[in-house]
Short mmCIF file of C-alpha atoms in Angstrom, two decimals:
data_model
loop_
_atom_site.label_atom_id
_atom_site.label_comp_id
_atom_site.label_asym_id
_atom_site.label_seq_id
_atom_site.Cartn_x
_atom_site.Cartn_y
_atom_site.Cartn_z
CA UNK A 956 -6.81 -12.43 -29.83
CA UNK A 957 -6.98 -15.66 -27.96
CA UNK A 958 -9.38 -15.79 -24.79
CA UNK A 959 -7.13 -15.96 -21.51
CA UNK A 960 -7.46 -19.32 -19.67
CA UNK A 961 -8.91 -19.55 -16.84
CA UNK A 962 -6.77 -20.29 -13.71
CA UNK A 963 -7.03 -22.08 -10.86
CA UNK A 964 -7.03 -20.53 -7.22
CA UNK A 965 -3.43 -22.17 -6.59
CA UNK A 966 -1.99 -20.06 -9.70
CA UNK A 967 -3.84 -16.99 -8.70
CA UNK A 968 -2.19 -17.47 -5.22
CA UNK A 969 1.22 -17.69 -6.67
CA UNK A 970 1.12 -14.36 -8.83
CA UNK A 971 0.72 -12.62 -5.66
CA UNK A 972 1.95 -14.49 -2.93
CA UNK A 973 5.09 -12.50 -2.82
CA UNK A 974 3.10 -9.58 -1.95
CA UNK A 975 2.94 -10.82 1.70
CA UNK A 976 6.79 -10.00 2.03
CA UNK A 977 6.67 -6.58 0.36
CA UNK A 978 3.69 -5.40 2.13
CA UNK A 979 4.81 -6.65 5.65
CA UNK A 980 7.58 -4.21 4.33
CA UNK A 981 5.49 -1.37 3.88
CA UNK A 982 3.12 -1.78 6.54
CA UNK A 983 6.30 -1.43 9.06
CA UNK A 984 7.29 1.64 6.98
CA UNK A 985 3.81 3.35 6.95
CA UNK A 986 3.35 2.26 10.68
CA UNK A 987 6.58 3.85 12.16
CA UNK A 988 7.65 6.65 9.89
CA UNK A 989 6.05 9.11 12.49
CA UNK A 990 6.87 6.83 15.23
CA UNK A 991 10.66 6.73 14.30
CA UNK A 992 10.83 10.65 13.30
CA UNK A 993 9.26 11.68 16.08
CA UNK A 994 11.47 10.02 17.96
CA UNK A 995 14.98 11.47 16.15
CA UNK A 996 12.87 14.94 17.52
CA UNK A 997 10.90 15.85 15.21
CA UNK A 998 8.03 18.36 15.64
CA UNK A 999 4.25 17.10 15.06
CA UNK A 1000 3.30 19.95 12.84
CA UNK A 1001 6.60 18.63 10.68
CA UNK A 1002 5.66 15.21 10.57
CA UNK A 1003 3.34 15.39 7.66
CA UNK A 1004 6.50 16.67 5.41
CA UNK A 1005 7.99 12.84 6.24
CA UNK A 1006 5.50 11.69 4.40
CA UNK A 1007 6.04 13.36 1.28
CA UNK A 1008 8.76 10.80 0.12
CA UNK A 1009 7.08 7.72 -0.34
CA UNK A 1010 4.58 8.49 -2.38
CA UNK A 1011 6.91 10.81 -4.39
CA UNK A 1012 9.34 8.02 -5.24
CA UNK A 1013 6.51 6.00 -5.99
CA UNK A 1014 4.93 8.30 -8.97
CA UNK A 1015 8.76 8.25 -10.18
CA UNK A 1016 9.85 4.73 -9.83
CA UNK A 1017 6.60 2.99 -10.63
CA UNK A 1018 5.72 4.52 -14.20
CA UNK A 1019 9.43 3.93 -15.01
CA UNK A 1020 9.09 0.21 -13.75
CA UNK A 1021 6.08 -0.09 -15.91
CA UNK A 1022 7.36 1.03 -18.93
CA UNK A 1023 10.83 -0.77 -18.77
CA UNK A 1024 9.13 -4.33 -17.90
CA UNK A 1025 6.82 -3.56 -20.87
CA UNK A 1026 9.87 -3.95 -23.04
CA UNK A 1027 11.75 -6.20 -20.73
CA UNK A 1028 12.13 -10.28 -22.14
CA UNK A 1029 14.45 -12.75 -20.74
CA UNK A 1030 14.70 -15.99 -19.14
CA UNK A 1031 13.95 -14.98 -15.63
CA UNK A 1032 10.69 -13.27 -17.14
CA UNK A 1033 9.11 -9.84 -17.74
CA UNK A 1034 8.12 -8.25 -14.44
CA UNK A 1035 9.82 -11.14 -11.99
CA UNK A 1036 13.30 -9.64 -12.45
CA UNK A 1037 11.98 -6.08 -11.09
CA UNK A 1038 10.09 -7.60 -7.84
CA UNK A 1039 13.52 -9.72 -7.47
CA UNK A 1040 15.63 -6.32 -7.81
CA UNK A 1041 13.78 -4.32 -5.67
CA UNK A 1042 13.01 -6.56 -2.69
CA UNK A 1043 16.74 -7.28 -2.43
CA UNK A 1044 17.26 -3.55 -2.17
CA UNK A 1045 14.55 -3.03 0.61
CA UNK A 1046 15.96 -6.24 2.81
CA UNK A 1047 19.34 -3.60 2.84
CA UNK A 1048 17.63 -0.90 3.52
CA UNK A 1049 14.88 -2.03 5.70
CA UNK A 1050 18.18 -3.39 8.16
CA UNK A 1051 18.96 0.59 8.19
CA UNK A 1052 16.80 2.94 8.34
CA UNK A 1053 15.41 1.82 12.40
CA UNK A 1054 18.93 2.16 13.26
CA UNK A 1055 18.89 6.06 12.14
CA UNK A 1056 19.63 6.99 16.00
CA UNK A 1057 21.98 4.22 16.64
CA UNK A 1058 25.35 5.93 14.99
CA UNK A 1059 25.89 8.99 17.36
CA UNK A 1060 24.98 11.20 14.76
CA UNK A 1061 23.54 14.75 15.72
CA UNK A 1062 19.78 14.89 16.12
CA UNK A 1063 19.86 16.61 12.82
CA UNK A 1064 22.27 13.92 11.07
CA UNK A 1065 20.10 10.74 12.25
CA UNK A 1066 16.95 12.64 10.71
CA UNK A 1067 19.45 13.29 7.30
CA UNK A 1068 20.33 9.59 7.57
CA UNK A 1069 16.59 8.33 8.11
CA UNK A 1070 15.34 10.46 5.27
CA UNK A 1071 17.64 8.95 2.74
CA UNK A 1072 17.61 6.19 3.71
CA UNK A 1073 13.48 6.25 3.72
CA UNK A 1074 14.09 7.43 0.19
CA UNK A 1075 16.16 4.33 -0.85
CA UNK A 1076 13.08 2.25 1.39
CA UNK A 1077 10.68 3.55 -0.67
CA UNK A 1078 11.64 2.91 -3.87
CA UNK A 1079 12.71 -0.50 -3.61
CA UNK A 1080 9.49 -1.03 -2.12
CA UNK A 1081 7.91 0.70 -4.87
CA UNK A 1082 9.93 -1.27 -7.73
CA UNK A 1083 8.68 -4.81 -5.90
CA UNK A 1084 5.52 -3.97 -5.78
CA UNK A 1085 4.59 -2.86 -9.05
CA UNK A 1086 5.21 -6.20 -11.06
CA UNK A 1087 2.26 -7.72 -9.03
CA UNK A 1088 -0.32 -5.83 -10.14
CA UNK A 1089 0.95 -6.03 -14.06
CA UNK A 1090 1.39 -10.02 -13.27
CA UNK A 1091 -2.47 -9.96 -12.44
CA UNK A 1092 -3.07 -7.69 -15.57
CA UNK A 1093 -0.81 -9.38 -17.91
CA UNK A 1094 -2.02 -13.25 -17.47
CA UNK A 1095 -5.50 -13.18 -15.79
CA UNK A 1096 -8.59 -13.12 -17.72
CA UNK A 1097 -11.80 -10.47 -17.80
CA UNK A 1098 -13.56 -12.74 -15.90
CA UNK A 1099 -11.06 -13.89 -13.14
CA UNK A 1100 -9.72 -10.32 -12.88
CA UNK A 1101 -11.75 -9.34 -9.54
CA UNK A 1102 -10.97 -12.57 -7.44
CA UNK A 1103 -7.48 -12.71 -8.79
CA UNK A 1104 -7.02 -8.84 -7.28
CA UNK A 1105 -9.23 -9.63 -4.03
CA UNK A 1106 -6.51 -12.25 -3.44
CA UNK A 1107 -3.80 -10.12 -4.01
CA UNK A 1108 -5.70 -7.73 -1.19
CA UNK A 1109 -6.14 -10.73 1.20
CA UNK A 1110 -2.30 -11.38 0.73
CA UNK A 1111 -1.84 -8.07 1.08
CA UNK A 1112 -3.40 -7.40 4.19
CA UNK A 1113 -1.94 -10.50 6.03
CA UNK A 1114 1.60 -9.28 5.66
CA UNK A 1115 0.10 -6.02 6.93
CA UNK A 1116 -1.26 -7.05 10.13
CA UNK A 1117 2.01 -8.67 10.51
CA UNK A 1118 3.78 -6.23 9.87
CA UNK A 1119 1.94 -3.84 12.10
CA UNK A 1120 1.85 -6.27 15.34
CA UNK A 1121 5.41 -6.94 14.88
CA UNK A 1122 6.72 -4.31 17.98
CA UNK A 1123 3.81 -5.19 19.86
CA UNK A 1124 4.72 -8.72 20.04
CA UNK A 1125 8.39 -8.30 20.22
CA UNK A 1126 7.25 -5.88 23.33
CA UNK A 1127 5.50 -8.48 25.01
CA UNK A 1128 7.65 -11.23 24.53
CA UNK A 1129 10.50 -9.11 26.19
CA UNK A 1130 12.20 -7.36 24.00
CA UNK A 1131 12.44 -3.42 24.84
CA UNK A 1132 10.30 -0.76 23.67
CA UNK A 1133 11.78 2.11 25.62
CA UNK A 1134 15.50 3.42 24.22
CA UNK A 1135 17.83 6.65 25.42
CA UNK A 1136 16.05 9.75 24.05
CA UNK A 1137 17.06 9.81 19.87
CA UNK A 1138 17.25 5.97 19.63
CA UNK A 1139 14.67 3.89 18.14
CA UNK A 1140 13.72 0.87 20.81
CA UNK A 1141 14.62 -2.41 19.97
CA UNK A 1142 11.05 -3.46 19.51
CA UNK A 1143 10.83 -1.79 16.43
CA UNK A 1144 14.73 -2.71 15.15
CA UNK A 1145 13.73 -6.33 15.60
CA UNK A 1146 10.25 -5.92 13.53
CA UNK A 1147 12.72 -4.19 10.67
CA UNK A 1148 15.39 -7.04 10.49
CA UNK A 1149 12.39 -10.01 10.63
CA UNK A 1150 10.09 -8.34 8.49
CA UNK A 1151 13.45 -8.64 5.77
CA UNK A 1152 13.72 -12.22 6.33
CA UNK A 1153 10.12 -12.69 5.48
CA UNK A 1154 9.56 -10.67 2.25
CA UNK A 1155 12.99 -12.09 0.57
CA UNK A 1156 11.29 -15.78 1.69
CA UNK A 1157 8.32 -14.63 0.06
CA UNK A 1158 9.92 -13.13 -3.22
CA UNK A 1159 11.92 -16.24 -3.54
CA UNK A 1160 8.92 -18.28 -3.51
CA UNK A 1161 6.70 -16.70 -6.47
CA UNK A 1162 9.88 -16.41 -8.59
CA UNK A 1163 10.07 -19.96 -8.36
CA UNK A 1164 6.50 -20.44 -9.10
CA UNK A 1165 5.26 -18.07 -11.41
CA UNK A 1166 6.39 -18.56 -15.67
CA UNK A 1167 5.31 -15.53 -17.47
CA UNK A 1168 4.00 -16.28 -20.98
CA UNK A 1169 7.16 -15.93 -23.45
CA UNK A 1170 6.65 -12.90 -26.08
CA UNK A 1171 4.53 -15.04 -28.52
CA UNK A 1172 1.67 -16.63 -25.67
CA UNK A 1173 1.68 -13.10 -24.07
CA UNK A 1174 0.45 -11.29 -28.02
CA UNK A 1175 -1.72 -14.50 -28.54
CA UNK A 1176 -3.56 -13.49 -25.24
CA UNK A 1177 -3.51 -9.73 -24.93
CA UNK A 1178 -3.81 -8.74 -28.61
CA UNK A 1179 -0.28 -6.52 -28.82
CA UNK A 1180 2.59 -8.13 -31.00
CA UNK A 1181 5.65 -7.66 -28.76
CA UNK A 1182 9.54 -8.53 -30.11
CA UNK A 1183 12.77 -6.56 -29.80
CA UNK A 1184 12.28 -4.97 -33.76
CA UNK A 1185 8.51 -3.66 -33.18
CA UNK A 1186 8.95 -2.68 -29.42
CA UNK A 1187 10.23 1.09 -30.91
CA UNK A 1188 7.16 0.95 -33.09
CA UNK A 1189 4.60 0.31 -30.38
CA UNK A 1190 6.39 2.66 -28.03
CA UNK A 1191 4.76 5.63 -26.65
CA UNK A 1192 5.81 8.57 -24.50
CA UNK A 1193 3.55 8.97 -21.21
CA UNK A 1194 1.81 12.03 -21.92
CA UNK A 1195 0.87 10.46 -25.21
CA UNK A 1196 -0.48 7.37 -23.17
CA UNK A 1197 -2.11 9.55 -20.63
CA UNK A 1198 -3.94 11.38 -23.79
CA UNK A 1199 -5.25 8.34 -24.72
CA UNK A 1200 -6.11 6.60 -21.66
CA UNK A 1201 -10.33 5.49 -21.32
CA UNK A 1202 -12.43 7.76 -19.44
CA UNK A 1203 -12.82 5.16 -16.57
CA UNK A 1204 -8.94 5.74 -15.79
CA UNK A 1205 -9.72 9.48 -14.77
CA UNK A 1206 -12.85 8.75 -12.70
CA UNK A 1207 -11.26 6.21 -10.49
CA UNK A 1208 -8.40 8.76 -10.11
CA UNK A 1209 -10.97 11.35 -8.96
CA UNK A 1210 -12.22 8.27 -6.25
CA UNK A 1211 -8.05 7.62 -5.23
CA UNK A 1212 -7.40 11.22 -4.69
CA UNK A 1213 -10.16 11.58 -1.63
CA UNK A 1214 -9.38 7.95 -0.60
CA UNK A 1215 -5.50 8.32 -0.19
CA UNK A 1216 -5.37 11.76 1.41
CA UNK A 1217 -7.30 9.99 3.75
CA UNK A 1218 -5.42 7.40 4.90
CA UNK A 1219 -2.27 9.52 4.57
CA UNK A 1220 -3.84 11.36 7.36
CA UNK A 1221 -5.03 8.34 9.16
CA UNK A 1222 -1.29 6.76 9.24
CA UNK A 1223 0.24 10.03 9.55
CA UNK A 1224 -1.03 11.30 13.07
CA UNK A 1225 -2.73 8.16 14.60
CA UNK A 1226 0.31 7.52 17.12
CA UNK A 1227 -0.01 11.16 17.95
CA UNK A 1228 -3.82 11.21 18.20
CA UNK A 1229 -4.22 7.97 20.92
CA UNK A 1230 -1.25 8.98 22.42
CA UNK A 1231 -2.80 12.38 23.56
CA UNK A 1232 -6.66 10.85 23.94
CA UNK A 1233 -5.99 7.61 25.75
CA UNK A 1234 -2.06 7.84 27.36
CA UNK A 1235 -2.79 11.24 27.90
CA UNK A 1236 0.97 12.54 26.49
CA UNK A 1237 2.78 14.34 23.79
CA UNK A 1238 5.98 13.41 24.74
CA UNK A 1239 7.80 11.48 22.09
CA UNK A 1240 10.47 10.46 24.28
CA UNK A 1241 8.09 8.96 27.00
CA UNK A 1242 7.14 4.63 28.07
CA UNK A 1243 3.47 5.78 27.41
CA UNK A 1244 3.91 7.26 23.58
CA UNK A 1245 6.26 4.75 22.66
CA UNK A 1246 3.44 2.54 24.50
CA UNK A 1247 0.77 4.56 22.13
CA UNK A 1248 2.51 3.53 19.71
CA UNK A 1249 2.69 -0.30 20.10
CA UNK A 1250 -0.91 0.10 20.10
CA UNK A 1251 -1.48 2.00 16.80
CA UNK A 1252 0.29 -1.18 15.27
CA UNK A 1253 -2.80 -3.62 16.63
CA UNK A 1254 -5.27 -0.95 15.59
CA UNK A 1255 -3.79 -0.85 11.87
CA UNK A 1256 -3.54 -4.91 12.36
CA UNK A 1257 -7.00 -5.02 12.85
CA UNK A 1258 -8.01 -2.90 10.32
CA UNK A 1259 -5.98 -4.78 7.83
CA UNK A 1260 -7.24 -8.59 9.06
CA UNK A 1261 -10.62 -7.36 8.72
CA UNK A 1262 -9.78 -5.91 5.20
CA UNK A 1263 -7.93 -9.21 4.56
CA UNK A 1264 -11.14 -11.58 5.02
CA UNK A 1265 -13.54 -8.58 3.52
CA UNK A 1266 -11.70 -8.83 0.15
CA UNK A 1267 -12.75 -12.36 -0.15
CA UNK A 1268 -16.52 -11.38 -0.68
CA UNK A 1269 -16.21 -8.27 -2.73
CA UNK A 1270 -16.48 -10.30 -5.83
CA UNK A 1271 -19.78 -11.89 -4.03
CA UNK A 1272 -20.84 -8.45 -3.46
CA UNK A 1273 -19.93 -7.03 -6.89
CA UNK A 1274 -22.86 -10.06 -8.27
CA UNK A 1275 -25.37 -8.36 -6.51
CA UNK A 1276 -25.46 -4.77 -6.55
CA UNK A 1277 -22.50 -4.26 -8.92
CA UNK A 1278 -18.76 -3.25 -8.74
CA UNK A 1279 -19.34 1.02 -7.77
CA UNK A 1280 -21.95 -0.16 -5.50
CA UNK A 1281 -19.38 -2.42 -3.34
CA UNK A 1282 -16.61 -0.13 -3.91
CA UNK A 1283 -19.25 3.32 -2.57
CA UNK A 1284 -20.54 0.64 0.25
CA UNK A 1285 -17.16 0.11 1.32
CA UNK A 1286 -15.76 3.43 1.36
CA UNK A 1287 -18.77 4.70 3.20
CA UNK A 1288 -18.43 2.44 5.61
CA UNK A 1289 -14.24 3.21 6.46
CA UNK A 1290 -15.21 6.86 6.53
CA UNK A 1291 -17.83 6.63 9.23
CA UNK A 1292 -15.76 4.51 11.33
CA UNK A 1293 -12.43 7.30 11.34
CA UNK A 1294 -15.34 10.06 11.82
CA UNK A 1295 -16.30 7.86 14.92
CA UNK A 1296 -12.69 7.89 16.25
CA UNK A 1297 -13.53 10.81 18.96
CA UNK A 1298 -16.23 9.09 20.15
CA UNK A 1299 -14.99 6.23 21.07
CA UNK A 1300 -11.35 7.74 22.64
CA UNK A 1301 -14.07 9.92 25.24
CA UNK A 1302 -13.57 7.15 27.53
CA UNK A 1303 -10.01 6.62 27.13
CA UNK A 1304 -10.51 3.35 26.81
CA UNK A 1305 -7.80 1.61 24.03
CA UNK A 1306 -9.89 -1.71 23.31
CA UNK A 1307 -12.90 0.80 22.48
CA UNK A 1308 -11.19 1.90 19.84
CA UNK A 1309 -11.14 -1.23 17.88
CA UNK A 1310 -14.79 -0.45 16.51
CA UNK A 1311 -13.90 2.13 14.48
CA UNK A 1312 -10.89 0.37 12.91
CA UNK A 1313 -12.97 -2.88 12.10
CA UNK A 1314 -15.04 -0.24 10.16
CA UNK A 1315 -12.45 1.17 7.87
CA UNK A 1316 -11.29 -2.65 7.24
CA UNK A 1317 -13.96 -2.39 4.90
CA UNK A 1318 -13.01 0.81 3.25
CA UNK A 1319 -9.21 -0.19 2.97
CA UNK A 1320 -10.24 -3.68 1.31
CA UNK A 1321 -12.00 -2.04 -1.03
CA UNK A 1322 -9.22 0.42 -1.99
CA UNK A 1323 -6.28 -2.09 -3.28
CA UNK A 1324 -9.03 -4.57 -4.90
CA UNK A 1325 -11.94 -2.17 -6.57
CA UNK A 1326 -9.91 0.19 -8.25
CA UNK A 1327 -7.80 -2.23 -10.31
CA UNK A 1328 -10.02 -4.19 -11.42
CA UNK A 1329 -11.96 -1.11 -12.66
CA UNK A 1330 -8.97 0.08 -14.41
CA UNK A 1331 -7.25 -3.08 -16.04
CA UNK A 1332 -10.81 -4.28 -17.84
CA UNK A 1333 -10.92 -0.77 -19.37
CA UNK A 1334 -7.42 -1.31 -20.42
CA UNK A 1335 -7.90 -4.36 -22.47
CA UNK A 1336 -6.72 -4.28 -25.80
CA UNK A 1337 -4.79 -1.21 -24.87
CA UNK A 1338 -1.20 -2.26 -25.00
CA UNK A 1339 1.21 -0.99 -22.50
CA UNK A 1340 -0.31 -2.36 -19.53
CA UNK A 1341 2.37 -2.26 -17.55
CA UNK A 1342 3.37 1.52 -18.24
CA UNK A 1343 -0.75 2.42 -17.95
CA UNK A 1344 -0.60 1.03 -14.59
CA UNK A 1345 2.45 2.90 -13.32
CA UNK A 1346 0.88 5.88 -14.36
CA UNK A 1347 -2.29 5.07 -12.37
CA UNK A 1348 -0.03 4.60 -9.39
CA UNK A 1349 0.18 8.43 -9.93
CA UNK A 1350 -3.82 8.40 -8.42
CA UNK A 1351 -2.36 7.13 -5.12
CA UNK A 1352 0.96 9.28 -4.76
CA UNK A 1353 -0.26 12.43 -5.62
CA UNK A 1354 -3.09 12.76 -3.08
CA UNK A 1355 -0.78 11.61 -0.49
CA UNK A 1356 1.83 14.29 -1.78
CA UNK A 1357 -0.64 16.42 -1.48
CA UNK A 1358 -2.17 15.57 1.79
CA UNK A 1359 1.50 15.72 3.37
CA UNK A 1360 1.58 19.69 2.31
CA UNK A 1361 -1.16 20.25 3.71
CA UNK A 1362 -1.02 18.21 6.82
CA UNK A 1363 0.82 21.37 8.91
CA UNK A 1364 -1.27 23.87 7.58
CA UNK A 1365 -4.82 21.68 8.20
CA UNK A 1366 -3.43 20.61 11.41
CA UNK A 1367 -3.41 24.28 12.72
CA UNK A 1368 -6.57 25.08 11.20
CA UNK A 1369 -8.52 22.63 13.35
CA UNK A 1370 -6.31 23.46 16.97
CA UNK A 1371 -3.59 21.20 16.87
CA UNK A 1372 -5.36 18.32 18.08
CA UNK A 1373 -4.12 15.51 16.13
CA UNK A 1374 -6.74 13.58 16.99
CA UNK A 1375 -9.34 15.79 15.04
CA UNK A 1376 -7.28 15.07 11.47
CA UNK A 1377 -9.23 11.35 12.09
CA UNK A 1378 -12.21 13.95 11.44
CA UNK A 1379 -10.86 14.69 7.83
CA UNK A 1380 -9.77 11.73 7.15
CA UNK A 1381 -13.50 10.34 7.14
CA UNK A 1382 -15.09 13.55 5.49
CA UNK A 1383 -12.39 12.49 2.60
CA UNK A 1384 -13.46 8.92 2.70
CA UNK A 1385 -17.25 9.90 2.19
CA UNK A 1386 -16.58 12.20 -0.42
CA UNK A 1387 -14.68 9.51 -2.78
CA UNK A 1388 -17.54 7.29 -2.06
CA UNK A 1389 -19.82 9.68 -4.02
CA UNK A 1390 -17.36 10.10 -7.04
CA UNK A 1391 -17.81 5.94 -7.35
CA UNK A 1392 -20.72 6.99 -9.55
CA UNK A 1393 -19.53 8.67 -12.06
CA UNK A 1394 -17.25 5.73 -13.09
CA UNK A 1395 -18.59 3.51 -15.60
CA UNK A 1396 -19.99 0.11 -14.14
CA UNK A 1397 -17.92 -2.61 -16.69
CA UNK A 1398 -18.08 -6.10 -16.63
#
């Protein structure tokens, strides 16, 4: 097996430049599903059950994407025609789904209509997403692997805090974020239809850039002989890969499964946690939680421009006191900032809320940069890269399925106060900082 070349930093950019687009996608999706359901009228001890779609589509479609681009060869590439696919399907989608309250449908028809159409969201976003990570896995080497992921994260976490300042901006340059009671304001329509000119832009550009190796360079450089004839012969069902699958895939699983309950908490009832503790309301329909939730979109820009620029110096981190000592560092620094969040609403102050969010920066940086990089260098030599890490995208959706179960039943358990699921969020943060150590610390 041939040693990878080394790339430069413009390459590395190009892998994952599209990844700007698609996340400015999801970061409007994960930022105003409970703004947008809440607003169709749905209850707060429901919400959580709106979140059990995305990550549901996303341990069906991305396994599935893996495995097909495994076996996928043709001019346009390997894993480009899948990110081409399924951003085209999320710019359609992405022009519906904030629109949900627009068609004089019945309060239960718009929340029919948003859920399927959240569905169809979802997976798109799912399908465009997944061919980045295999890109970084399929053509960068051992030793690039962690910078080539932190920029990936940096990219990342740009179009996130775009995509979560969108409304805010649109707000304050005059567009309105206050509708008839069912309809979604136009602040957050507008974020929809721009954030869809941006990520086909941004798909566009890395499928101009990018050349996957041809069938030949990509054995010479990953050690699996890949044509049409042995393709059967190599083939493997999931459960058999799963079987198989190194020891370190499991213990960063056991890490994802505290980390992403988490933050499915954390996006799930943040608009209804500031809008009770600093705009003093409940009411969905209401300037001031619509107001509430304008905010939550700077907080979760924030968070993500700190995690942007953090993800540059995990690899200058990882020199000095390893890879699970950045990743534990991290994580134990974004779960003491969300079990802060109480103390710094007291005052009902909004700005004071921005240290807690700088703090899980950290953690989230961390989280789409560590993990991969653990994972992929104890996949080398493996074959089926690309199916491996669709099946590792189970270690994100199935905490968050989870979590979104749960949500109703936790929220009662600690009063209702949405505010107090920030709480849990942290304690979950804290404890997947102590499984870091059981994973084994690679090159």
């Amino acid at each position: 097996m041939k040693a990878k070349p080394d790339l430069s930093f413009w390459k590395l950019w190009n892998i994952s430049f599209g990844f700007f687009g698609v996340q400015i996608a999801y970061a409007l999706q994960s930022a105003n599903i409970s703004r947008i359901f809440a607003t169709l009228g749905a209850d707060p001890h429901s919400l959580s059950y709106f979140w059990i779609l995305p990550p549901l589509m996303g341990i069906i479609v991305q396994p599935i994407v893996g495995s097909l681009s495994d076996k996928t060869w043709c001019r346009f590439g390997r894993r480009i025609p899948y990110l081409f696919i399924g951003a085209t399907a999320a710019v359609l989608v992405m022009c519906l789904l904030p629109n949900a309250g627009s068609f004089g449908l019945t309060v239960s028809g718009a929340m029919i209509f948003g859920l399927v159409a959240l569905m169809f969201l979802d997976t798109s976003i799912n399908m465009a997403m997944q061919p980045f990570k295999m890109l970084v896995g399929d053509m960068v080497n051992e030793k690039q692997k962690a910078k080539a992921y932190s920029i990936q994260s940096f990219l990342c976490n740009a179009g996130s805090v775009a995509g979560y300042i969108f409304p805010f901006l649109f707000t304050f340059i005059g567009i309105s974020n206050t509708a008839e009671k069912g309809v979604v304001p136009d602040s957050v329509i507008w974020s929809f239809y721009i954030g869809a000119a941006i990520l086909i832009l941004c798909v566009i550009y890395t499928t101009m850039k990018v050349r996957e190796w041809n069938p030949k360079q990509y054995a010479e450089y990953n050690g699996a002989v890949i044509n049409e004839s042995e393709s059967n012969k190599d083939s493997a069902s999931w459960i058999s890969l799963l079987s198989k699958a190194p020891s370190t895939f499991w213990k960063v699983g056991v890490v994802q499964f505290f980390c992403w309950a988490g933050f499915l908490y954390l996006w799930n009832y943040s608009t209804g946690a500031i809008a009770e503790t600093v705009w003093d309301t409940t009411d969905p329909t209401s300037a001031e939680f619509q107001e509430a939730g304008n905010w939550v979109g700077v907080l979760f820009g924030i968070y993500n421009a700190v995690a942007m620029f953090f993800a540059l110096f995990l690899p200058v981190i990882a020199k000095y006191i390893g890879r699970r000592g950045t990743h534990a560092l991290a994580l134990v620094c974004g779960g003491l900032g969300l079990l802060s969040f109480e103390i710094f609403t007291d005052a009902h102050d909004q700005y004071m809320q921005f240290i807690p969010f700088l703090m899980v920066g950290a953690g989230w940086a961390a989280m789409l940069a560590m993990p991969f990089a653990f994972v992929t260098n104890a996949l080398q030599g493996y074959g089926h890269m690309g199916a491996y890490l669709g099946l590792f995208n189970g270690t994100i959706c199935i905490p968050q399925i989870f979590a979104a179960v749960c949500g109703g039943g936790v929220l009662n358990l600690i009063g209702s106060h949405q505010s107090s699921m920030m709480i849990v969020s942290g304690a979950l943060l804290l404890a997947g900082a102590i499984c870091v150590f059981a994973i084994k610390n690679n090159r």
